[in-house]
Short mmCIF file of C-alpha atoms in Angstrom, two decimals:
data_model
loop_
_atom_site.label_atom_id
_atom_site.label_comp_id
_atom_site.label_asym_id
_atom_site.label_seq_id
_atom_site.Cartn_x
_atom_site.Cartn_y
_atom_site.Cartn_z
CA UNK A 17 -3.56 -17.43 13.23
CA UNK A 18 -2.31 -15.82 16.46
CA UNK A 19 -5.24 -13.41 16.67
CA UNK A 20 -7.67 -16.30 16.15
CA UNK A 21 -5.82 -18.30 18.81
CA UNK A 22 -6.04 -15.41 21.27
CA UNK A 23 -9.75 -14.91 20.62
CA UNK A 24 -10.44 -18.62 21.04
CA UNK A 25 -8.38 -19.03 24.21
CA UNK A 26 -8.85 -15.66 25.95
CA UNK A 27 -11.66 -13.79 24.22
CA UNK A 28 -14.84 -15.67 25.04
CA UNK A 29 -16.12 -12.79 27.18
CA UNK A 30 -15.79 -10.28 24.33
CA UNK A 31 -17.35 -12.66 21.83
CA UNK A 32 -20.40 -13.31 24.02
CA UNK A 33 -20.80 -9.63 24.89
CA UNK A 34 -20.55 -8.66 21.22
CA UNK A 35 -23.25 -11.16 20.35
CA UNK A 36 -25.52 -9.76 23.08
CA UNK A 37 -24.93 -6.18 21.92
CA UNK A 38 -25.21 -7.03 18.22
CA UNK A 39 -21.76 -5.63 17.43
CA UNK A 40 -18.59 -7.04 15.94
CA UNK A 41 -16.24 -8.60 18.52
CA UNK A 42 -13.36 -6.59 17.01
CA UNK A 43 -14.80 -3.44 18.56
CA UNK A 44 -14.37 -4.97 22.02
CA UNK A 45 -10.92 -6.34 21.21
CA UNK A 46 -10.00 -2.81 20.07
CA UNK A 47 -10.85 -1.65 23.59
CA UNK A 48 -8.30 -4.15 24.95
CA UNK A 49 -5.61 -2.77 22.63
CA UNK A 50 -6.43 0.83 23.45
CA UNK A 51 -6.23 0.14 27.20
CA UNK A 52 -2.51 -0.71 26.94
CA UNK A 53 0.29 1.72 26.05
CA UNK A 54 2.40 1.15 22.92
CA UNK A 55 5.12 -1.37 23.64
CA UNK A 56 2.83 -3.40 25.90
CA UNK A 57 4.92 -2.44 28.92
CA UNK A 58 7.87 -4.48 27.67
CA UNK A 59 5.91 -7.55 26.56
CA UNK A 60 7.14 -8.65 23.14
CA UNK A 61 5.98 -11.33 20.75
CA UNK A 62 7.91 -13.07 17.99
CA UNK A 63 5.25 -14.15 15.48
CA UNK A 64 6.80 -17.37 14.20
CA UNK A 65 4.08 -19.77 15.36
CA UNK A 66 2.51 -20.66 12.05
CA UNK A 67 3.52 -23.82 10.20
CA UNK A 68 5.49 -23.17 7.04
CA UNK A 69 7.11 -19.93 8.20
CA UNK A 70 10.15 -19.44 5.98
CA UNK A 71 11.61 -16.29 7.49
CA UNK A 72 13.81 -16.00 9.44
CA UNK A 73 14.14 -19.79 8.93
CA UNK A 74 12.54 -23.16 9.69
CA UNK A 75 14.24 -23.21 13.08
CA UNK A 76 12.39 -20.06 14.20
CA UNK A 77 9.84 -20.48 16.96
CA UNK A 78 7.29 -18.05 18.28
CA UNK A 79 7.68 -16.64 21.73
CA UNK A 80 6.27 -14.11 24.13
CA UNK A 81 8.97 -12.54 26.28
CA UNK A 82 9.10 -9.95 29.01
CA UNK A 83 6.23 -11.22 31.19
CA UNK A 84 5.75 -9.56 34.54
CA UNK A 85 3.06 -9.26 37.17
CA UNK A 86 1.77 -6.07 35.50
CA UNK A 87 0.72 -7.86 32.31
CA UNK A 88 -2.86 -8.84 31.53
CA UNK A 89 -4.50 -10.50 28.56
CA UNK A 90 -4.89 -7.00 27.07
CA UNK A 91 -1.09 -6.71 27.06
CA UNK A 92 -0.80 -10.10 25.37
CA UNK A 93 -3.29 -9.09 22.69
CA UNK A 94 -1.52 -5.80 22.00
CA UNK A 95 1.85 -7.61 21.90
CA UNK A 96 0.41 -10.01 19.31
CA UNK A 97 -0.71 -7.12 17.11
CA UNK A 98 2.59 -5.28 17.57
CA UNK A 99 4.58 -8.43 16.73
CA UNK A 100 2.53 -8.97 13.59
CA UNK A 101 2.97 -5.31 12.59
CA UNK A 102 6.76 -5.63 12.87
CA UNK A 103 6.66 -8.85 10.82
CA UNK A 104 4.60 -7.09 8.14
CA UNK A 105 7.10 -4.25 8.07
CA UNK A 106 9.96 -6.73 7.73
CA UNK A 107 8.15 -8.45 4.85
CA UNK A 108 7.50 -5.12 3.13
CA UNK A 109 11.17 -4.20 3.40
CA UNK A 110 12.19 -7.59 1.98
CA UNK A 111 9.85 -7.15 -0.99
CA UNK A 112 11.15 -3.64 -1.65
CA UNK A 113 14.75 -4.83 -1.51
CA UNK A 114 14.16 -7.75 -3.88
CA UNK A 115 12.06 -5.77 -6.34
CA UNK A 116 14.01 -2.52 -6.18
CA UNK A 117 10.67 -0.73 -5.95
CA UNK A 118 9.20 1.15 -3.01
CA UNK A 119 5.74 0.11 -1.90
CA UNK A 120 3.76 3.32 -1.80
CA UNK A 121 0.27 2.11 -1.04
CA UNK A 122 -1.23 -0.89 0.72
CA UNK A 123 -4.75 -2.25 0.71
CA UNK A 124 -6.12 -4.44 3.42
CA UNK A 125 -8.88 -7.02 3.47
CA UNK A 126 -10.02 -9.83 5.69
CA UNK A 127 -10.62 -10.20 9.41
CA UNK A 128 -7.82 -7.94 10.63
CA UNK A 129 -9.10 -5.06 8.55
CA UNK A 130 -12.22 -4.98 10.73
CA UNK A 131 -10.15 -3.79 13.69
CA UNK A 132 -9.55 -0.04 13.79
CA UNK A 133 -6.88 -0.53 16.46
CA UNK A 134 -5.03 -3.15 14.40
CA UNK A 135 -5.12 -0.93 11.32
CA UNK A 136 -3.87 2.11 13.26
CA UNK A 137 -1.12 0.09 14.89
CA UNK A 138 -0.02 -1.33 11.54
CA UNK A 139 -0.05 2.06 9.85
#
């Protein structure tokens, strides 16, 4: 949801350019991610924006913290992906704890899997 929100609100340029070039927009969004160092220069995102989020609890709200005058939309996009990656890691650890089994292999599908940068960041 957050990636779709970002693309809708801040990614019109990449979407139009991708259409003109006949390429997937994710390739251009990957360029945004790769232009920003890991950690997004202190910009952090808590990915609790989606309705029905159960963890950490119903009171949780999404937030982006650490804004400064050095941050651009590329930083926001990378912070979104980094926040989602941490949430996925937290979910993986919760599953392993409940099941008593280590997850040794993951498979990905869907929109996010089209982004090399998102896959590398999540790995």
